[in-house]
Coordinates of C-alpha atoms in Angstrom, one line a residue:
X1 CA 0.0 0.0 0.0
X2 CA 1.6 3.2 -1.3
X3 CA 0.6 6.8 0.8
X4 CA 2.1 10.7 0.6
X5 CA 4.0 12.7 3.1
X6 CA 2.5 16.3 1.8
X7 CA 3.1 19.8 3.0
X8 CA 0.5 22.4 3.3
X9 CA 0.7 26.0 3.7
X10 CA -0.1 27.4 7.5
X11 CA -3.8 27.6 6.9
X12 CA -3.7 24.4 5.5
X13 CA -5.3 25.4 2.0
X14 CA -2.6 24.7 -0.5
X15 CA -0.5 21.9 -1.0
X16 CA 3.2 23.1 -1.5
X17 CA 4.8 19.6 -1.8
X18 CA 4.0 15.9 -1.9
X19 CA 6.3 12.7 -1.3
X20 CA 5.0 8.8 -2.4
X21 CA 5.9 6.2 0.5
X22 CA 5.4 2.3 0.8
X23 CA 4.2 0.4 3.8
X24 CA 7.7 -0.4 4.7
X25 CA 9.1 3.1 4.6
X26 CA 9.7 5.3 7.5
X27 CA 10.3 8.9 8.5
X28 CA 13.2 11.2 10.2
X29 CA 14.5 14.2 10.9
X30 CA 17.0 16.2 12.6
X31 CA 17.7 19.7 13.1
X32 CA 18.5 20.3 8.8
X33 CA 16.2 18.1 7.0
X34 CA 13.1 15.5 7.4
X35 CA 14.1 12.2 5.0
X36 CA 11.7 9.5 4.2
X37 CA 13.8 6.4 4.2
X38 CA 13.8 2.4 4.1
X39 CA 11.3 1.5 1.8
X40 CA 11.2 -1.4 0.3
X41 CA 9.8 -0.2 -3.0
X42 CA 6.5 -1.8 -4.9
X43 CA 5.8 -5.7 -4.7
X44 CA 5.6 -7.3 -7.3
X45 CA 2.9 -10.1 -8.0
X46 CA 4.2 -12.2 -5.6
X47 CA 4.7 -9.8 -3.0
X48 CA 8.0 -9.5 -3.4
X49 CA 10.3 -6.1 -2.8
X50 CA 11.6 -4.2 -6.1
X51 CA 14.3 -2.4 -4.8
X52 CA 14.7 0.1 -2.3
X53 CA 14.9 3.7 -2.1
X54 CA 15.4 6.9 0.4
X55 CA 14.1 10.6 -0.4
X56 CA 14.0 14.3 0.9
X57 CA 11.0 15.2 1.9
X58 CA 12.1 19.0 3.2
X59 CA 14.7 20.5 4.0
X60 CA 14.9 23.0 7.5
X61 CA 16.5 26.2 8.0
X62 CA 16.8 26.9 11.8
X63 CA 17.5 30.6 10.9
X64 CA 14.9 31.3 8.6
X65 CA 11.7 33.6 9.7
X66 CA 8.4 31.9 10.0
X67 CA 5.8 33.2 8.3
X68 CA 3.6 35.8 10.1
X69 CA -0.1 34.9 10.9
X70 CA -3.1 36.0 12.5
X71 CA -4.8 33.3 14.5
X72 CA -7.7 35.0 15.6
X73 CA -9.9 38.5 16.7
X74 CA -11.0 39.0 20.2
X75 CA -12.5 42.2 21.9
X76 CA -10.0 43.8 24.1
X77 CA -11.8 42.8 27.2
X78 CA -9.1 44.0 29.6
X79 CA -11.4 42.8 33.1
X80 CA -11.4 39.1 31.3
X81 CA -8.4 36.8 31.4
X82 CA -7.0 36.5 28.3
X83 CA -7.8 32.2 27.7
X84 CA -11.2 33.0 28.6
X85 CA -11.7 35.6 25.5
X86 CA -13.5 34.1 22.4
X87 CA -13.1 35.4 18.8
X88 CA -15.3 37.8 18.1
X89 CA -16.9 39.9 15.2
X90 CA -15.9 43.9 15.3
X91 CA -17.1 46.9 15.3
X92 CA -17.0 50.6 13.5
X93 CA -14.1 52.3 16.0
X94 CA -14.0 49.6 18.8
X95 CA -10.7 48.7 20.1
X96 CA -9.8 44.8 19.2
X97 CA -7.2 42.2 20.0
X98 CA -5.3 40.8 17.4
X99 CA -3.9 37.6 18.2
X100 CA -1.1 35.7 15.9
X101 CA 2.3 34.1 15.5
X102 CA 5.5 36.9 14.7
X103 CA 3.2 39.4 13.8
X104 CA 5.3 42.4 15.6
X105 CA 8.3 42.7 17.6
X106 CA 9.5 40.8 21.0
X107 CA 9.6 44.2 22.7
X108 CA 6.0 45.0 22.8
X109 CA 5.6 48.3 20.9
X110 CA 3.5 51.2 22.3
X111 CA 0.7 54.0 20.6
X112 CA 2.4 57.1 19.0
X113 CA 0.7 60.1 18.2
X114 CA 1.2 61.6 14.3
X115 CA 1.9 65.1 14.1
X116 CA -1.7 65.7 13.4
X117 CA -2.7 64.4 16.8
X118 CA -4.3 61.0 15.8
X119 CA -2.8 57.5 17.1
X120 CA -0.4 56.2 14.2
X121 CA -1.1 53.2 11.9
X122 CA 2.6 51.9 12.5
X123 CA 4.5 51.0 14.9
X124 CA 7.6 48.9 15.4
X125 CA 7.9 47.8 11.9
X126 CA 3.8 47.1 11.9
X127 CA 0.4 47.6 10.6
X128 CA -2.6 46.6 10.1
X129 CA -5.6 47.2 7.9
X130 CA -9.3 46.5 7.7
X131 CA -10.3 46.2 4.2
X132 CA -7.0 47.8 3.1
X133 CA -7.7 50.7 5.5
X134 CA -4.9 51.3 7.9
X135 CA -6.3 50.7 11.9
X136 CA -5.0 53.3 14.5
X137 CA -2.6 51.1 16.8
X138 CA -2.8 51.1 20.4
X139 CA 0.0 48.2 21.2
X140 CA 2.1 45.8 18.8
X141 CA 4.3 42.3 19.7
X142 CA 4.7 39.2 18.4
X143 CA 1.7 37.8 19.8
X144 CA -0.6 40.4 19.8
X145 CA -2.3 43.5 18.7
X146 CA -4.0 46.1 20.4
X147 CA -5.7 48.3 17.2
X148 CA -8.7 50.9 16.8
X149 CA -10.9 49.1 13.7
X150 CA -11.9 52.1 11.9
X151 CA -14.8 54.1 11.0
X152 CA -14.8 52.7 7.7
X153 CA -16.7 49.6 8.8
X154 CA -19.9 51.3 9.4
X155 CA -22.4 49.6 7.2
X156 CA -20.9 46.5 5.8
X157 CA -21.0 43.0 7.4
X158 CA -17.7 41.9 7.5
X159 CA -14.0 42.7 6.7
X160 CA -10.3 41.4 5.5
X161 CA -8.1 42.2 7.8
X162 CA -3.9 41.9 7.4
X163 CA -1.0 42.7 9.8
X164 CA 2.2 43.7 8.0
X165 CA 5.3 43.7 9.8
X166 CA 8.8 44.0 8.1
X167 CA 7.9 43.4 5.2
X168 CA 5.9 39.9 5.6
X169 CA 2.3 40.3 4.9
X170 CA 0.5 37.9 7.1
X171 CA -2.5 36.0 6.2
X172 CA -6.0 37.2 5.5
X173 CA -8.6 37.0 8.5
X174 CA -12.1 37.6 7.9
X175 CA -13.9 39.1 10.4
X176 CA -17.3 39.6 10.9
X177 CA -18.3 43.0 11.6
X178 CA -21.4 44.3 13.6
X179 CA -23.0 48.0 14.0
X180 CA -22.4 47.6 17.5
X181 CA -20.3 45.3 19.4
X182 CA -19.9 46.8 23.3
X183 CA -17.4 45.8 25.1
X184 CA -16.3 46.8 28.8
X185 CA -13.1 48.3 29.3
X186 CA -12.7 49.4 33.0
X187 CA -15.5 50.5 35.8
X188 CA -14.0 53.1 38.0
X189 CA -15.8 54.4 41.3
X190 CA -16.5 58.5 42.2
X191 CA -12.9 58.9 43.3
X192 CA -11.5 57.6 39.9
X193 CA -10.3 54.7 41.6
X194 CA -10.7 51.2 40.0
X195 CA -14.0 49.5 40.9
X196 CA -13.3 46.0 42.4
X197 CA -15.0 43.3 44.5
X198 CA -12.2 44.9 47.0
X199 CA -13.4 48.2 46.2
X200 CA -16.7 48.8 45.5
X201 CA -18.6 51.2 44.8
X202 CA -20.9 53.4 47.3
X203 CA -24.3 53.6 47.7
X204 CA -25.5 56.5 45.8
X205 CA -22.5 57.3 44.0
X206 CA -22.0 57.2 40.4
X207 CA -19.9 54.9 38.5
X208 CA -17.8 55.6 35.4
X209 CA -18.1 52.5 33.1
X210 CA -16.0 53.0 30.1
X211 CA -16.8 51.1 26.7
X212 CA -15.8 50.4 23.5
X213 CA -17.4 49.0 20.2
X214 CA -20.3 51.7 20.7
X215 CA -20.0 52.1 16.8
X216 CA -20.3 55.0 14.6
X217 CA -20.5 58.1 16.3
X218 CA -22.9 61.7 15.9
X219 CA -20.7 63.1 14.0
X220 CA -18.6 60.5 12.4
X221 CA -15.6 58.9 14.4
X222 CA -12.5 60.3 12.9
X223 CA -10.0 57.3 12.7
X224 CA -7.5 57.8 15.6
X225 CA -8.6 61.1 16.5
X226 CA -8.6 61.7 20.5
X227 CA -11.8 62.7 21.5
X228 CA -12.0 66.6 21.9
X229 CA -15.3 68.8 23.5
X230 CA -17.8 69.0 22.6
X231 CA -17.6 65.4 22.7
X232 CA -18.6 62.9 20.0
X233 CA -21.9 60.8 21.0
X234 CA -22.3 56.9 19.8
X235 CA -24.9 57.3 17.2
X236 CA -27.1 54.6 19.0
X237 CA -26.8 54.6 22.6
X238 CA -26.2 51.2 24.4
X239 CA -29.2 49.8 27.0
X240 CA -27.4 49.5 30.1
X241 CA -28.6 47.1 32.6
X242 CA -26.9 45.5 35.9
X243 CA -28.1 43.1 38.7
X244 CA -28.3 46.0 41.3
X245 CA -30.4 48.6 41.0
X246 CA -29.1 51.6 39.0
X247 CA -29.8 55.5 38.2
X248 CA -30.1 57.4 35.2
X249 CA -27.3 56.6 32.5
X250 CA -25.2 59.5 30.9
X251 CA -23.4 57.8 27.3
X252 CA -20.9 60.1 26.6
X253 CA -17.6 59.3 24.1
X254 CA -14.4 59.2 25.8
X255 CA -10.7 58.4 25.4
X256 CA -9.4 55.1 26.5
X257 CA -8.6 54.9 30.2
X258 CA -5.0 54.1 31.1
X259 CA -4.1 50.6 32.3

């Protein structure tokens, strides 16, 4: 019985090579090559070996760069721990997780602000883009991306996103994308502080709960663009609802909170 040792591209959607083996072959490798090896060749009608051989199947290069690759989309979900976030779809300026293999550097790269005064679309050698639109960038490393998906999304139902970094261009991830996809960043009590089972809030005072993937915005997000009075509203406001009795509920649009 004859099979193939085959290699496919990372997403597993193209066949880049393909190797015939017998029954009686076998398979090794070491740190430069994997060899098929020992087989015993076809039988012939009565079952008998006809002849031997030994191939290459691929050869490795220890140096060499893998290629760069989103895995998956997650909100940015700071309060949840980070195995317990799901992919998700996006929304029109909410801030998303991108998470991948060598799709930015070790050192984790922080948010820069252009000489216009909007977050940048690169940093430390990366990019992304939605659709081919380049995403305002929050954080970039290896393993993951912090970036703003733009404005550009309102009204269509999903997006291609890519992460460029050096050069590579890393595989194409579509996402799904939703008018509204809210997402809780941080809950902070009257005095700013951070609100906690430890530290709860008061009775009676108000709580700051700040959000992203609200959507568009009345008037239209500018991509990057730190939120300056009079402040930008979400177009549709978010219901609000919580296990404890709560107040009246003022949605305003704010800049990230630092963490």
């Amino acid at each position: 019985m004859t099979g193939f040792l085959a290699e496919l591209n990372p997403s597993g959607s193209t066949l880049l090579s393909a190797t015939v083996t017998d029954s009686f072959g076998s398979v090794a490798a070491d740190s430069t090559a994997v060899y098929y090896g020992g087989g015993l060749g076809n039988l012939n009608s009565s079952g008998v070996p006809t002849g031997s051989f030994a191939a290459l199947v691929a050869e490795i290069n220890p140096s060499q760069t893998a290629p760069i690759f989103i895995d998956e989309i997650t909100q940015d979900s700071p309060l949840v721990p980070a195995a317990s976030r799901l992919p998700s779809a996006v929304a029109p300026g909410e801030i998303v997780r991108i998470v991948g293999r060598g799709i930015g550097p070790q050192s984790q790269a922080g948010a820069k602000l252009t000489a216009g005064g909007t977050l940048a679309t690169s940093i430390g050698g990366v990019q992304v883009t939605f659709n081919g639109v380049p995403a305002p960038l929050v954080t970039a490393q290896a393993n993951q991306i912090v970036a703003i998906a733009p404005f550009d999304l309102s009204g269509l139902t999903s997006a291609a996103v890519q992460v460029q970094y050096n050069g590579q261009i890393s595989n194409t991830y579509t996402v799904p994308v939703l008018a509204q996809n809210t997402d809780i960043l941080a809950v902070a009590n009257s005095d700013w502080s951070a609100n906690s089972p430890s530290n709860p809030a008061q009775p009676g005072s108000v709580v700051a709960i700040f959000l992203t993937g609200l959507g568009q915005t009345s008037p239209p997000g500018v991509n990057g663009a730190i939120n300056q009075p009079p402040l930008a509203q979400p177009a549709v406001a978010p219901a609000i609802s919580s296990s404890a009795p709560t107040g009246p509920a003022w949605p305003f649009w704010a800049p990230r909170p630092t963490r």
